[in-house]
mmCIF file of C-alpha atoms and ligand atoms in Angstrom:
data_model
loop_
_atom_site.group_PDB
_atom_site.id
_atom_site.type_symbol
_atom_site.label_atom_id
_atom_site.label_comp_id
_atom_site.label_asym_id
_atom_site.label_seq_id
_atom_site.Cartn_x
_atom_site.Cartn_y
_atom_site.Cartn_z
ATOM 1 C CA MET A 20 -71.042 138.500 -1.838
ATOM 2 C CA ASP A 21 -68.400 140.479 0.338
ATOM 3 C CA CYS A 22 -70.293 143.820 0.550
ATOM 4 C CA LEU A 23 -70.473 145.717 3.743
ATOM 5 C CA PHE A 24 -73.736 147.628 3.037
ATOM 6 C CA CYS A 25 -75.439 144.095 1.828
ATOM 7 C CA LYS A 26 -74.290 142.781 5.293
ATOM 8 C CA ILE A 27 -76.118 145.957 7.087
ATOM 9 C CA ILE A 28 -79.071 145.255 5.024
ATOM 10 C CA ALA A 29 -79.004 141.669 5.965
ATOM 11 C CA GLY A 30 -78.787 142.686 9.674
ATOM 12 C CA ASP A 31 -75.426 140.930 10.023
ATOM 13 C CA ILE A 32 -73.839 144.377 10.910
ATOM 14 C CA PRO A 33 -75.793 146.702 13.247
ATOM 15 C CA CYS A 34 -76.800 150.197 12.171
ATOM 16 C CA LYS A 35 -78.743 153.231 13.400
ATOM 17 C CA LYS A 36 -81.670 153.062 11.348
ATOM 18 C CA VAL A 37 -83.449 156.233 10.140
ATOM 19 C CA TYR A 38 -85.778 154.708 7.456
ATOM 20 C CA GLU A 39 -86.704 151.280 5.932
ATOM 21 C CA ASP A 40 -88.954 149.989 3.468
ATOM 22 C CA ASP A 41 -88.900 147.230 0.842
ATOM 23 C CA ASN A 42 -86.623 149.234 -1.534
ATOM 24 C CA MET A 43 -84.282 151.116 0.610
ATOM 25 C CA LEU A 44 -82.435 151.613 3.964
ATOM 26 C CA ALA A 45 -81.406 154.722 5.689
ATOM 27 C CA PHE A 46 -78.919 154.995 8.671
ATOM 28 C CA HIS A 47 -76.534 157.186 10.435
ATOM 29 C CA ASP A 48 -73.109 157.251 8.908
ATOM 30 C CA ILE A 49 -70.508 155.761 11.294
ATOM 31 C CA ALA A 50 -68.144 158.804 10.932
ATOM 32 C CA PRO A 51 -70.380 161.844 10.570
ATOM 33 C CA GLU A 52 -68.967 164.979 8.953
ATOM 34 C CA ALA A 53 -71.793 167.043 9.778
ATOM 35 C CA PRO A 54 -74.532 167.126 12.453
ATOM 36 C CA VAL A 55 -76.722 165.138 10.293
ATOM 37 C CA HIS A 56 -75.092 162.690 7.962
ATOM 38 C CA VAL A 57 -77.224 159.779 6.753
ATOM 39 C CA LEU A 58 -76.608 157.143 4.027
ATOM 40 C CA VAL A 59 -79.467 156.171 1.801
ATOM 41 C CA ILE A 60 -78.921 152.859 0.050
ATOM 42 C CA PRO A 61 -80.891 150.519 -2.350
ATOM 43 C CA LYS A 62 -81.578 147.275 -0.769
ATOM 44 C CA CYS A 63 -80.493 145.556 -4.197
ATOM 45 C CA HIS A 64 -76.781 145.729 -4.548
ATOM 46 C CA ILE A 65 -76.037 148.179 -7.200
ATOM 47 C CA GLY A 66 -72.189 149.048 -7.180
ATOM 48 C CA SER A 67 -72.267 152.754 -7.711
ATOM 49 C CA MET A 68 -73.871 155.608 -9.898
ATOM 50 C CA ASP A 69 -72.068 153.901 -12.795
ATOM 51 C CA GLU A 70 -74.058 150.786 -12.646
ATOM 52 C CA VAL A 71 -77.616 152.543 -12.649
ATOM 53 C CA ASN A 72 -79.165 151.388 -15.842
ATOM 54 C CA GLU A 73 -82.966 150.988 -17.248
ATOM 55 C CA ALA A 74 -83.329 147.769 -15.144
ATOM 56 C CA ASN A 75 -82.538 149.107 -11.743
ATOM 57 C CA SER A 76 -83.307 152.845 -12.100
ATOM 58 C CA GLY A 77 -86.830 152.482 -10.691
ATOM 59 C CA VAL A 78 -85.279 151.788 -7.172
ATOM 60 C CA VAL A 79 -83.165 154.990 -7.589
ATOM 61 C CA ALA A 80 -86.362 156.943 -8.350
ATOM 62 C CA LYS A 81 -87.960 155.565 -5.298
ATOM 63 C CA ILE A 82 -84.974 156.591 -3.127
ATOM 64 C CA PHE A 83 -85.198 160.153 -4.615
ATOM 65 C CA GLU A 84 -88.848 160.579 -4.008
ATOM 66 C CA LYS A 85 -88.040 159.415 -0.307
ATOM 67 C CA ILE A 86 -84.857 161.707 0.435
ATOM 68 C CA PRO A 87 -86.921 164.737 1.465
ATOM 69 C CA GLU A 88 -88.679 162.869 4.074
ATOM 70 C CA ILE A 89 -85.647 160.984 5.327
ATOM 71 C CA ALA A 90 -83.730 164.343 5.703
ATOM 72 C CA LYS A 91 -86.626 165.885 7.812
ATOM 73 C CA MET A 92 -86.552 162.526 9.880
ATOM 74 C CA ALA A 93 -82.670 162.966 10.578
ATOM 75 C CA GLY A 94 -83.371 166.599 11.568
ATOM 76 C CA VAL A 95 -82.664 168.622 8.614
ATOM 77 C CA LYS A 96 -84.384 172.013 8.910
ATOM 78 C CA ASN A 97 -82.771 174.513 6.601
ATOM 79 C CA GLY A 98 -81.433 172.435 3.584
ATOM 80 C CA TYR A 99 -78.984 169.652 3.075
ATOM 81 C CA ARG A 100 -76.398 168.335 0.503
ATOM 82 C CA LEU A 101 -77.077 165.138 -1.544
ATOM 83 C CA ILE A 102 -73.914 163.372 -2.436
ATOM 84 C CA SER A 103 -72.887 160.102 -4.106
ATOM 85 C CA ASN A 104 -69.308 159.435 -4.580
ATOM 86 C CA CYS A 105 -68.597 157.318 -7.748
ATOM 87 C CA GLY A 106 -65.156 155.932 -8.296
ATOM 88 C CA PRO A 107 -61.633 156.407 -7.252
ATOM 89 C CA ASP A 108 -61.318 160.234 -7.786
ATOM 90 C CA ALA A 109 -64.322 160.813 -5.777
ATOM 91 C CA GLY A 110 -63.171 158.521 -3.005
ATOM 92 C CA GLN A 111 -65.865 155.921 -2.999
ATOM 93 C CA SER A 112 -64.931 153.355 -0.228
ATOM 94 C CA VAL A 113 -68.093 151.377 -0.173
ATOM 95 C CA MET A 114 -68.815 149.637 -3.452
ATOM 96 C CA HIS A 115 -72.589 149.608 -3.005
ATOM 97 C CA LEU A 116 -74.614 152.773 -4.259
ATOM 98 C CA HIS A 117 -75.230 155.200 -1.325
ATOM 99 C CA PHE A 118 -76.391 158.622 -1.273
ATOM 100 C CA HIS A 119 -75.088 160.890 1.581
ATOM 101 C CA ILE A 120 -77.493 163.425 3.079
ATOM 102 C CA ILE A 121 -75.359 165.971 4.638
ATOM 103 C CA GLY A 122 -76.839 168.924 6.800
ATOM 104 C CA GLY A 123 -77.685 170.405 10.029
ATOM 105 C CA THR A 124 -75.439 173.282 9.522
ATOM 106 C CA GLU A 125 -74.335 175.665 7.015
ATOM 107 C CA LEU A 126 -72.132 173.781 4.578
ATOM 108 C CA PRO A 127 -68.783 174.995 2.856
ATOM 109 C CA LEU A 128 -69.763 175.890 -0.662
ATOM 110 C CA HIS A 129 -66.853 174.414 -2.501
ATOM 111 C CA VAL A 130 -65.270 171.010 -3.030
ATOM 112 C CA PHE A 131 -61.810 172.566 -2.390
ATOM 113 C CA PRO A 132 -61.724 174.601 0.934
ATOM 114 C CA ASP A 133 -59.312 177.389 -0.576
ATOM 115 C CA GLN A 134 -61.596 178.197 -3.530
ATOM 116 C CA GLU A 135 -63.250 181.610 -3.302
HETATM 117 P P1 5GP B 227 -68.001 156.792 0.409
HETATM 118 O O1 5GP B 227 -66.902 157.155 0.844
HETATM 119 O O2 5GP B 227 -67.993 155.435 -0.207
HETATM 120 O O3 5GP B 227 -68.916 157.991 -0.401
HETATM 121 O O4 5GP B 227 -68.999 156.559 1.741
HETATM 122 C C1 5GP B 227 -68.935 155.374 2.683
HETATM 123 C C2 5GP B 227 -69.433 155.975 3.938
HETATM 124 O O5 5GP B 227 -69.978 154.851 4.555
HETATM 125 C C3 5GP B 227 -68.426 156.722 4.674
HETATM 126 O O6 5GP B 227 -68.940 158.037 4.923
HETATM 127 C C4 5GP B 227 -68.130 155.832 6.048
HETATM 128 O O7 5GP B 227 -68.142 156.621 7.129
HETATM 129 C C5 5GP B 227 -69.636 155.038 5.949
HETATM 130 N N1 5GP B 227 -69.278 153.788 6.505
HETATM 131 C C6 5GP B 227 -68.258 152.869 6.504
HETATM 132 N N2 5GP B 227 -68.472 151.732 7.134
HETATM 133 C C7 5GP B 227 -69.686 151.986 7.888
HETATM 134 C C8 5GP B 227 -70.343 151.081 8.736
HETATM 135 O O8 5GP B 227 -70.107 150.088 9.133
HETATM 136 N N3 5GP B 227 -71.500 151.768 9.224
HETATM 137 C C9 5GP B 227 -71.993 152.721 9.004
HETATM 138 N N4 5GP B 227 -73.089 153.349 9.313
HETATM 139 N N5 5GP B 227 -71.293 153.578 7.989
HETATM 140 C C10 5GP B 227 -70.134 153.273 7.497
HETATM 141 ZN ZN1 ZN B 228 -73.989 145.527 -1.564
#
């Protein structure tokens, strides 16, 4: 399968690893949008949140259990935002489920910058 994140999992494309176990890999985003910007991905290929189902949600639960620890490992001290872009309107650019952990600074509150 021609999937960028599956290639990172396979070790064919290098990454700056934060955490890894049998279920997931966490690594620094190549184009960070904040002082902390880590991606957490399942090792099995799930295309997006739209493809989470009864058969594969166990690995998503494992990821969620680990995210607080991964955030700390990445240097988060004062909170973080967890984002999963799903589909075209959200701007999903890699079709392998991933969770952005974003933090290390105070983040803008709104999706649209001109919102009060
Ligand atoms: P999306 O836009 O799909 O929610 O997020 C994809 C993320 O993957 C982007 O933030 C982008 O910077 C990151 N990314 C794309 N290619 C690579 C890569 O080869 N290595 C790493 N570490 N991050 C990548
Ligand atoms: Zn994949």
